[in-house]
Short mmCIF file of C-alpha atoms in Angstrom, two decimals:
data_model
loop_
_atom_site.label_atom_id
_atom_site.label_comp_id
_atom_site.label_asym_id
_atom_site.label_seq_id
_atom_site.Cartn_x
_atom_site.Cartn_y
_atom_site.Cartn_z
CA MET A 11 19.65 31.74 -22.53
CA ARG A 12 17.98 29.58 -19.91
CA GLN A 13 20.34 27.03 -18.34
CA PRO A 14 19.31 23.40 -17.74
CA GLN A 15 18.28 22.75 -14.16
CA LYS A 16 18.15 19.55 -12.19
CA THR A 17 14.73 18.54 -10.93
CA GLY A 18 15.55 15.46 -8.88
CA LYS A 19 18.20 13.15 -7.53
CA SER A 20 18.18 10.93 -10.57
CA GLY A 21 20.13 13.37 -12.70
CA TYR A 22 17.08 14.01 -14.90
CA ARG A 23 17.73 17.40 -16.55
CA GLN A 24 15.64 20.21 -17.93
CA ARG A 25 16.31 19.25 -21.55
CA ASP A 26 14.28 16.09 -20.86
CA ASN A 27 11.31 18.10 -19.65
CA VAL A 28 7.70 17.33 -20.42
CA GLU A 29 6.99 21.05 -20.78
CA HIS A 30 8.57 22.90 -23.68
CA GLU A 31 10.06 26.37 -23.34
CA GLY A 32 7.65 27.63 -25.96
CA TYR A 33 4.76 27.07 -23.56
CA ASP A 34 6.01 29.34 -20.80
CA GLY A 35 3.37 31.94 -21.46
CA VAL A 36 0.73 29.85 -23.17
CA HIS A 37 -2.84 30.07 -21.90
CA SER A 38 -5.94 28.23 -22.97
CA ASN A 39 -7.55 29.52 -26.12
CA PHE A 40 -10.81 27.66 -25.55
CA HIS A 41 -11.50 29.43 -22.25
CA GLY A 42 -12.18 33.14 -22.48
CA GLU A 43 -10.79 34.36 -19.21
CA LEU A 44 -8.41 32.92 -16.63
CA ASN A 45 -9.79 31.26 -13.53
CA ASN A 46 -7.73 32.28 -10.54
CA GLN A 47 -7.37 30.45 -7.24
CA ASN A 48 -6.19 32.96 -4.65
CA GLY A 49 -4.45 34.85 -7.42
CA VAL A 50 -2.95 31.70 -8.98
CA ASN A 51 -4.23 30.12 -12.18
CA LEU A 52 -4.59 26.45 -11.25
CA PHE A 53 -4.68 24.99 -14.73
CA GLU A 54 -1.47 26.74 -15.75
CA LYS A 55 0.11 25.76 -12.45
CA ILE A 56 -0.74 22.10 -13.10
CA LEU A 57 0.84 22.25 -16.55
CA SER A 58 3.85 24.29 -15.46
CA ARG A 59 7.25 22.92 -16.34
CA ASN A 60 8.41 22.22 -12.79
CA ASN A 61 5.14 20.59 -11.75
CA LEU A 62 5.09 18.26 -14.75
CA ASN A 63 8.73 17.37 -14.20
CA LEU A 64 8.02 16.41 -10.58
CA ALA A 65 4.99 14.40 -11.69
CA TYR A 66 7.07 12.54 -14.28
CA LEU A 67 9.73 11.68 -11.72
CA GLN A 68 7.12 10.41 -9.26
CA VAL A 69 5.54 8.14 -11.88
CA VAL A 70 8.95 6.71 -12.78
CA ARG A 71 9.78 6.13 -9.09
CA ASN A 72 6.48 4.34 -8.54
CA LYS A 73 7.09 2.14 -11.62
CA GLY A 74 3.93 0.04 -11.92
CA ALA A 75 2.34 -1.92 -14.76
CA ALA A 76 1.40 -0.61 -18.19
CA GLY A 77 -2.12 0.58 -18.93
CA VAL A 78 -4.38 -0.15 -21.91
CA ASP A 79 -1.87 1.28 -24.41
CA GLY A 80 0.91 -1.07 -23.25
CA MET A 81 3.36 1.77 -22.60
CA THR A 82 5.68 1.10 -19.65
CA TYR A 83 7.10 3.74 -17.31
CA ASP A 84 10.56 3.49 -18.89
CA GLN A 85 9.05 4.23 -22.32
CA LEU A 86 7.41 7.41 -21.05
CA LEU A 87 10.36 9.78 -21.51
CA PRO A 88 11.13 8.81 -25.14
CA HIS A 89 7.42 9.21 -25.93
CA LEU A 90 7.28 12.64 -24.29
CA LYS A 91 10.36 13.84 -26.16
CA GLU A 92 8.56 13.11 -29.41
CA HIS A 93 5.00 14.03 -28.51
CA ARG A 94 5.16 16.55 -25.64
CA GLU A 95 4.17 19.54 -27.75
CA GLU A 96 1.15 17.69 -29.12
CA LEU A 97 0.16 16.51 -25.63
CA LEU A 98 0.45 19.99 -24.10
CA MET A 99 -1.48 21.60 -26.96
CA LYS A 100 -4.34 19.12 -26.48
CA LEU A 101 -4.39 19.80 -22.74
CA HIS A 102 -4.39 23.56 -23.28
CA ASN A 103 -7.08 23.61 -25.93
CA GLY A 104 -9.29 21.06 -24.16
CA THR A 105 -9.14 18.26 -26.75
CA TYR A 106 -7.15 15.80 -24.61
CA ARG A 107 -9.10 12.66 -23.70
CA PRO A 108 -7.89 10.28 -20.96
CA GLN A 109 -7.79 6.62 -21.92
CA PRO A 110 -9.79 3.95 -20.04
CA VAL A 111 -8.16 2.34 -17.03
CA LEU A 112 -7.17 -1.31 -17.19
CA ARG A 113 -9.11 -3.43 -14.69
CA VAL A 114 -6.92 -5.80 -12.65
CA GLU A 115 -8.12 -8.04 -9.83
CA ILE A 116 -5.75 -8.70 -6.92
CA PRO A 117 -6.59 -11.63 -4.59
CA LYS A 118 -7.32 -10.71 -0.96
CA PRO A 119 -6.11 -12.82 1.97
CA ASP A 120 -9.75 -13.52 2.92
CA GLY A 121 -10.48 -15.05 -0.46
CA GLY A 122 -12.08 -12.05 -2.20
CA VAL A 123 -10.55 -9.81 -4.84
CA ARG A 124 -9.50 -6.17 -4.82
CA LYS A 125 -10.32 -4.37 -8.06
CA LEU A 126 -7.61 -2.01 -9.25
CA GLY A 127 -7.73 0.36 -12.20
CA ILE A 128 -4.41 0.98 -13.93
CA PRO A 129 -4.29 4.22 -15.97
CA THR A 130 -1.78 4.66 -18.77
CA VAL A 131 1.56 6.13 -17.71
CA ILE A 132 0.69 9.40 -19.47
CA ASP A 133 -2.57 9.67 -17.54
CA ARG A 134 -0.75 8.75 -14.33
CA MET A 135 1.65 11.64 -14.92
CA ILE A 136 -1.16 14.13 -15.56
CA GLN A 137 -3.13 12.87 -12.54
CA GLN A 138 -0.01 13.23 -10.42
CA ALA A 139 0.43 16.80 -11.68
CA ILE A 140 -3.15 17.60 -10.67
CA ASN A 141 -2.66 15.93 -7.29
CA GLN A 142 0.48 17.97 -6.54
CA VAL A 143 -1.42 21.23 -7.02
CA LEU A 144 -4.70 20.28 -5.33
CA GLN A 145 -3.26 18.43 -2.32
CA PRO A 146 -1.96 21.63 -0.63
CA ILE A 147 -5.37 23.26 -1.19
CA PHE A 148 -7.48 20.48 0.30
CA ASP A 149 -5.20 18.90 2.91
CA PRO A 150 -5.51 21.77 5.46
CA THR A 151 -9.29 21.33 5.36
CA PHE A 152 -9.15 17.62 6.28
CA SER A 153 -9.76 16.32 9.79
CA ASP A 154 -6.87 15.79 12.17
CA ASN A 155 -8.30 12.27 12.65
CA SER A 156 -7.79 11.37 8.98
CA PHE A 157 -4.46 9.64 8.30
CA GLY A 158 -4.67 7.87 4.94
CA PHE A 159 -2.90 9.16 1.81
CA ARG A 160 -1.82 12.41 3.42
CA PRO A 161 1.65 13.97 3.65
CA LYS A 162 3.57 13.17 6.84
CA ARG A 163 0.80 10.84 8.10
CA SER A 164 0.85 7.07 8.40
CA ALA A 165 -1.02 3.98 9.54
CA HIS A 166 1.23 3.85 12.62
CA GLN A 167 0.04 7.30 13.66
CA ALA A 168 -3.55 6.17 13.16
CA ILE A 169 -3.21 3.13 15.42
CA ILE A 170 -1.37 5.21 18.04
CA ARG A 171 -4.30 7.67 18.01
CA ALA A 172 -6.70 4.74 18.45
CA LYS A 173 -4.61 3.53 21.39
CA SER A 174 -4.83 6.97 23.03
CA TYR A 175 -8.64 6.89 22.83
CA TYR A 176 -8.74 3.49 24.54
CA GLU A 177 -6.48 4.84 27.29
CA GLN A 178 -8.93 7.74 27.76
CA GLY A 179 -11.70 5.26 28.57
CA TYR A 180 -13.27 4.68 25.16
CA LYS A 181 -13.42 0.90 25.49
CA TYR A 182 -15.75 0.18 22.56
CA VAL A 183 -15.35 0.75 18.87
CA VAL A 184 -17.80 1.21 16.02
CA ASP A 185 -16.05 -0.53 13.13
CA ILE A 186 -17.57 0.54 9.80
CA ASP A 187 -16.73 -1.48 6.70
CA MET A 188 -17.53 0.08 3.33
CA LYS A 189 -18.18 -2.27 0.45
CA ALA A 190 -16.12 -1.49 -2.70
CA TYR A 191 -15.75 2.14 -1.60
CA PHE A 192 -13.51 3.30 -4.45
CA ASP A 193 -15.95 1.86 -7.01
CA THR A 194 -19.07 3.50 -5.55
CA VAL A 195 -18.15 7.18 -5.12
CA ASN A 196 -20.88 9.37 -6.64
CA HIS A 197 -19.34 11.56 -9.35
CA ASP A 198 -21.79 14.47 -9.08
CA LYS A 199 -21.42 14.74 -5.32
CA LEU A 200 -17.63 14.46 -5.55
CA MET A 201 -17.44 17.24 -8.14
CA TYR A 202 -19.70 19.39 -5.95
CA TYR A 203 -17.27 19.02 -3.04
CA ILE A 204 -14.29 19.78 -5.29
CA GLU A 205 -15.98 22.91 -6.68
CA ASP A 206 -16.13 24.28 -3.16
CA LYS A 207 -12.35 24.87 -3.35
CA VAL A 208 -11.60 24.84 -7.08
CA GLN A 209 -13.14 27.38 -9.42
CA ASP A 210 -11.00 26.79 -12.53
CA LYS A 211 -13.45 25.08 -14.87
CA ARG A 212 -10.66 23.60 -16.99
CA VAL A 213 -9.34 21.72 -13.94
CA LEU A 214 -12.85 20.58 -13.02
CA ARG A 215 -13.45 19.41 -16.58
CA LEU A 216 -10.21 17.41 -16.64
CA ILE A 217 -11.02 15.73 -13.31
CA ARG A 218 -14.50 14.86 -14.55
CA GLN A 219 -12.99 13.34 -17.70
CA TYR A 220 -10.76 11.11 -15.59
CA LEU A 221 -13.72 9.99 -13.52
CA GLU A 222 -15.66 9.11 -16.68
CA SER A 223 -12.79 7.71 -18.78
CA GLY A 224 -14.16 4.17 -18.60
CA ILE A 225 -12.77 0.78 -17.56
CA MET A 226 -11.37 -1.90 -19.86
CA VAL A 227 -12.30 -5.42 -18.78
CA ASN A 228 -11.24 -8.39 -20.92
CA GLY A 229 -10.63 -6.09 -23.89
CA LEU A 230 -14.03 -4.37 -23.68
CA VAL A 231 -14.50 -0.80 -22.45
CA GLN A 232 -17.23 -0.23 -19.90
CA ALA A 233 -18.61 3.15 -18.91
CA SER A 234 -17.64 4.40 -15.45
CA GLU A 235 -20.74 6.10 -14.08
CA GLU A 236 -19.49 6.06 -10.51
CA GLY A 237 -16.30 5.42 -8.56
CA THR A 238 -12.71 6.61 -8.63
CA PRO A 239 -10.67 3.47 -9.42
CA GLN A 240 -7.96 2.40 -7.01
CA GLY A 241 -4.63 2.65 -8.77
CA GLY A 242 -4.89 6.18 -10.14
CA ASN A 243 -2.59 8.86 -8.73
CA LEU A 244 -5.51 11.18 -8.12
CA SER A 245 -7.85 8.64 -6.51
CA PRO A 246 -6.45 8.85 -2.94
CA LEU A 247 -6.98 12.62 -2.79
CA LEU A 248 -10.47 12.36 -4.31
CA SER A 249 -11.40 9.66 -1.79
CA ASN A 250 -10.33 11.88 1.09
CA ILE A 251 -12.27 14.85 -0.32
CA TYR A 252 -15.39 12.69 -0.47
CA LEU A 253 -15.11 11.10 2.99
CA ASN A 254 -14.16 14.42 4.56
CA GLU A 255 -17.91 15.08 4.64
CA PHE A 256 -18.29 12.11 6.96
CA ASP A 257 -15.39 13.39 9.07
CA LYS A 258 -17.16 16.73 9.41
CA LEU A 259 -20.30 15.01 10.68
CA LEU A 260 -18.39 12.97 13.29
CA THR A 261 -16.47 16.06 14.43
CA LYS A 262 -19.69 18.08 14.72
CA ARG A 263 -21.17 15.36 16.92
CA GLY A 264 -18.07 15.30 19.13
CA HIS A 265 -17.06 11.72 18.36
CA LYS A 266 -13.58 10.29 18.86
CA PHE A 267 -12.66 8.60 15.60
CA VAL A 268 -9.77 7.51 13.41
CA ARG A 269 -10.04 7.16 9.65
CA TYR A 270 -7.49 5.75 7.24
CA ALA A 271 -8.89 5.93 3.69
CA ASP A 272 -12.17 3.95 3.84
CA ASP A 273 -11.30 2.25 7.17
CA CYS A 274 -13.07 4.18 9.91
CA ASN A 275 -13.27 3.39 13.62
CA ILE A 276 -15.36 5.45 16.04
CA TYR A 277 -14.56 5.09 19.75
CA ILE A 278 -17.27 5.27 22.39
CA LYS A 279 -17.67 4.47 26.08
CA SER A 280 -20.58 2.04 26.00
CA ARG A 281 -21.93 -0.66 23.73
CA ARG A 282 -25.38 0.89 23.86
CA ALA A 283 -24.05 4.21 22.56
CA GLY A 284 -22.19 2.28 19.88
CA TYR A 285 -25.42 0.89 18.43
CA ARG A 286 -26.85 4.41 18.12
CA VAL A 287 -23.66 5.69 16.48
CA ILE A 288 -23.36 2.86 13.98
CA GLU A 289 -26.97 3.28 12.88
CA SER A 290 -26.70 7.04 12.37
CA SER A 291 -23.35 6.64 10.60
CA ILE A 292 -24.69 4.06 8.18
CA ASN A 293 -27.71 6.27 7.46
CA PHE A 294 -25.42 9.17 6.53
CA LEU A 295 -23.01 7.08 4.43
CA GLU A 296 -25.77 5.34 2.51
CA GLY A 297 -28.26 8.21 2.40
CA GLU A 298 -26.13 11.33 1.96
CA LEU A 299 -22.95 9.94 0.36
CA LYS A 300 -24.64 7.11 -1.60
CA LEU A 301 -22.05 4.55 -0.44
CA ASN A 302 -22.55 0.86 0.31
CA VAL A 303 -21.88 -0.25 3.88
CA ASN A 304 -21.16 -3.91 4.53
CA ARG A 305 -23.53 -4.47 7.44
CA GLU A 306 -22.27 -8.01 8.03
CA LYS A 307 -18.70 -6.85 8.67
CA SER A 308 -19.58 -3.56 10.37
CA ALA A 309 -20.07 -4.01 14.11
CA VAL A 310 -19.73 -2.62 17.62
CA GLY A 311 -16.97 -4.43 19.47
CA SER A 312 -13.79 -4.24 21.48
CA PRO A 313 -10.56 -2.68 20.12
CA LEU A 314 -8.82 -5.64 21.79
CA LYS A 315 -10.38 -7.97 19.20
CA ARG A 316 -11.49 -5.87 16.22
CA LYS A 317 -8.84 -5.55 13.51
CA PHE A 318 -7.86 -2.02 12.45
CA LEU A 319 -5.14 -1.59 9.81
CA GLY A 320 -3.90 -5.07 10.70
CA PHE A 321 -3.57 -4.27 14.42
CA CYS A 322 -5.53 -4.53 17.65
CA LEU A 323 -4.83 -3.37 21.21
CA LEU A 324 -3.37 -5.30 24.13
CA PRO A 325 -3.80 -4.21 27.77
CA THR A 326 -0.82 -5.14 29.98
CA THR A 327 0.43 -4.35 33.47
CA ASN A 328 2.66 -1.74 31.80
CA GLY A 329 -0.19 -0.04 29.98
CA VAL A 330 -1.96 -0.50 26.67
CA LYS A 331 0.18 -1.90 23.84
CA ILE A 332 -0.30 -2.39 20.13
CA ARG A 333 -0.11 -5.87 18.64
CA PRO A 334 -0.57 -7.38 15.18
CA HIS A 335 -3.92 -9.05 14.72
CA GLN A 336 -3.87 -12.85 14.65
CA LYS A 337 -4.93 -12.78 11.00
CA ALA A 338 -1.80 -10.81 10.07
CA LYS A 339 0.37 -13.39 11.82
CA SER A 340 -1.28 -16.40 10.19
CA THR A 341 -1.14 -14.74 6.76
CA VAL A 342 2.61 -14.07 6.89
CA LYS A 343 3.25 -17.61 8.15
CA GLN A 344 1.33 -19.03 5.18
CA LYS A 345 3.39 -16.89 2.80
CA LEU A 346 6.63 -18.14 4.37
CA LYS A 347 5.38 -21.69 4.14
CA LYS A 348 4.75 -21.22 0.43
CA ILE A 349 8.22 -19.71 -0.13
CA THR A 350 9.98 -22.56 1.72
CA LYS A 351 8.01 -25.38 0.14
CA ARG A 352 10.67 -28.04 -0.23
CA ASN A 353 9.93 -29.05 -3.83
CA ARG A 354 10.19 -25.54 -5.32
CA GLY A 355 13.59 -26.20 -6.86
CA LYS A 356 14.94 -22.69 -6.24
CA SER A 357 18.48 -22.00 -5.03
CA THR A 358 19.03 -21.04 -1.40
CA GLU A 359 20.14 -17.62 -2.64
CA VAL A 360 16.74 -17.06 -4.26
CA LEU A 361 15.00 -18.51 -1.19
CA PHE A 362 16.77 -16.18 1.24
CA GLY A 363 16.19 -13.22 -1.06
CA GLN A 364 12.44 -13.86 -1.13
CA ILE A 365 12.27 -14.30 2.64
CA LYS A 366 14.19 -11.07 3.16
CA GLN A 367 11.97 -9.13 0.77
CA LEU A 368 8.78 -10.36 2.41
CA MET A 369 9.87 -10.05 6.03
CA THR A 370 11.61 -6.68 5.72
CA GLY A 371 8.38 -5.03 4.61
CA TRP A 372 6.24 -7.00 7.07
CA ILE A 373 8.47 -6.23 10.07
CA ASN A 374 8.86 -2.56 9.14
CA TYR A 375 5.05 -2.28 9.23
CA TYR A 376 4.14 -4.58 12.11
CA GLY A 377 7.34 -3.97 14.10
CA ILE A 378 5.57 -1.27 16.11
CA GLY A 379 3.56 -4.06 17.76
CA GLU A 380 4.35 -6.28 20.74
CA MET A 381 5.18 -9.76 19.38
CA LYS A 382 8.54 -10.87 20.75
CA GLY A 383 7.28 -14.36 21.57
CA PHE A 384 5.65 -14.81 18.20
CA MET A 385 8.76 -13.66 16.32
CA ASN A 386 11.00 -16.03 18.30
CA GLU A 387 8.64 -18.90 17.58
CA LEU A 388 8.32 -17.96 13.89
CA ASN A 389 12.09 -17.61 13.57
CA GLY A 390 12.68 -21.11 14.97
CA TRP A 391 9.98 -22.62 12.76
CA LEU A 392 11.34 -20.84 9.66
CA LYS A 393 14.91 -22.02 10.26
CA ARG A 394 13.64 -25.56 10.57
CA ARG A 395 11.81 -25.12 7.23
CA ILE A 396 15.06 -23.90 5.69
CA ARG A 397 17.05 -26.86 7.01
CA GLN A 398 14.43 -29.16 5.57
CA TYR A 399 14.68 -27.32 2.23
CA ILE A 400 18.48 -27.60 2.10
CA TRP A 401 18.41 -31.29 3.09
CA LYS A 402 15.96 -31.95 0.24
CA GLN A 403 18.29 -30.09 -2.15
CA TRP A 404 21.20 -32.36 -1.27
CA LYS A 405 19.08 -35.28 -2.52
CA LYS A 406 21.56 -38.18 -2.88
CA PRO A 407 23.31 -39.84 0.13
CA ARG A 408 26.71 -39.13 -1.43
CA THR A 409 25.97 -35.39 -1.66
CA ARG A 410 24.64 -35.33 1.90
CA TYR A 411 27.69 -37.21 3.18
CA ARG A 412 30.09 -34.82 1.46
CA ASN A 413 28.27 -31.70 2.68
CA LEU A 414 28.01 -32.94 6.26
CA ILE A 415 31.77 -33.65 6.31
CA ARG A 416 32.42 -30.17 4.91
CA LEU A 417 30.27 -28.68 7.67
CA GLY A 418 32.26 -30.39 10.44
CA ILE A 419 30.39 -33.63 11.11
CA GLU A 420 32.60 -36.66 11.83
CA GLU A 421 32.69 -39.31 9.09
CA GLN A 422 30.81 -42.06 10.91
CA LYS A 423 27.91 -39.81 11.85
CA ALA A 424 27.90 -38.23 8.40
CA TYR A 425 27.62 -41.67 6.82
CA GLU A 426 24.80 -42.73 9.16
CA TRP A 427 22.74 -39.61 8.60
CA SER A 428 23.33 -39.40 4.86
CA ASN A 429 21.71 -42.83 4.53
CA THR A 430 18.84 -42.28 6.98
CA ARG A 431 15.28 -43.04 5.94
CA LYS A 432 13.69 -40.54 8.28
CA GLY A 433 11.37 -37.94 6.75
CA TYR A 434 12.52 -34.45 5.77
CA TRP A 435 10.60 -32.63 8.52
CA ARG A 436 11.88 -34.97 11.22
CA ILE A 437 15.47 -34.66 9.97
CA SER A 438 15.20 -30.85 9.96
CA SER A 439 15.08 -30.77 13.78
CA SER A 440 17.81 -33.36 14.27
CA TYR A 441 20.96 -32.83 16.31
CA ILE A 442 23.13 -33.43 13.23
CA LEU A 443 21.54 -30.69 11.12
CA HIS A 444 21.58 -28.24 14.05
CA ARG A 445 25.31 -28.96 14.47
CA SER A 446 26.06 -28.61 10.75
CA LEU A 447 23.54 -26.03 9.50
CA THR A 448 23.90 -23.85 12.59
CA ASP A 449 22.12 -20.51 13.00
CA ARG A 450 25.42 -18.76 12.26
CA LYS A 451 25.88 -20.84 9.10
CA LEU A 452 22.40 -19.95 7.87
CA VAL A 453 23.19 -16.26 8.35
CA GLN A 454 26.45 -16.74 6.42
CA LEU A 455 24.45 -18.31 3.60
CA GLY A 456 22.23 -15.21 3.45
CA TYR A 457 19.43 -15.79 5.95
CA MET A 458 18.08 -12.64 7.61
CA ASP A 459 17.39 -13.48 11.26
CA ILE A 460 13.82 -12.21 11.50
CA SER A 461 13.78 -12.19 15.30
CA ALA A 462 16.86 -9.94 15.45
CA LYS A 463 15.39 -7.76 12.71
CA TYR A 464 12.17 -7.33 14.69
CA GLN A 465 14.05 -6.45 17.89
CA PHE A 466 16.00 -3.77 16.03
CA VAL A 467 12.92 -2.25 14.37
CA HIS A 468 10.77 -2.43 17.51
CA SER A 469 13.42 -0.74 19.65
CA ASN A 470 13.21 2.34 17.41
CA TYR A 471 9.51 2.95 18.12
#
């Protein structure tokens, strides 16, 4: 008798599997003969017990919103316990049909919107299962200059590679901006590139069904004749398969380039050469790959000014450094300003929690960059915003007087300042508040010193 086996750290056991023991040896009865991939049947590998278990766990870890059916990630396991045999039978006999993705628009910092497509949690699990099998097949064929959505690769590695090209003398960059890339991928061309490595027609059919599953917008389903919607577990891999053709072209021509998903920078030694490269690149992307290039945002420029993954380069007497782009700095400051708006009415505990959540992620990403001065300045400004916020919370003179006394201010001064008519912002930089709401006191109340956090993170790069 087969014993239950653990499949992850969460304690999720084999008895909660998606795959049922009765399917161990099941093969498709709609497909006459097995399609092997280097001796391995891909479709059966995708639907194997272990692979589906790993896919389920990944979907649960990612959490995410519900799709068109309203099922949340924590409802997935109870549903699978009841319907797993039916689901697996449909997948094996080819009658399973993916549901449309739910269209969601996320505001961009520049004022536009990013269109996301949210599949149902069941479809996310199946897409993840496909991704886990196909990723090891395709990843070795991708360019060493491609960093997005690949195992053991990151945006930090991409910007470090860009820095190395600048140090080698490539002082100009061809910055290519693709318009709505994920929504404009040509399905027929994408399937042609996939078929180069995948011969199992059941896998190809399932991928095609996901591409053509449709999009629900305002309750109405629209056909999806092109694109691989951002938000699906399979979309990142499919996007890399598609743009790998562009990578091949750049490699063949001997160009130095860095690509992270649809963000691609090509490094050259002269502006004149850059104009030739950008024109030929646009011709290939629009002509061969049928993509839309934003010609207004695409340009030949300097890596010291052009933004790439939120960063740009900084030449110093100690060599070339990486720094956050000015836009990234102004954006995070605006977010902090919104969090610390003095009339929000949230407790300081909530306030500090939101600041910590925002700045931990921001510093972990941008901490690779040189910005000691900016972080010190931002830290001082933020603490002043917090003092203003707390002073506003105290509201009445009696409350202010009592709190100032409790924080060590002598009675006469506490009385004077509790009855002051000066504005909140002016008071926030006063000697009295700096003596009472000291930096140490703010930390005791739960404030994460963002300057110290940055120094710690930056020292580890």
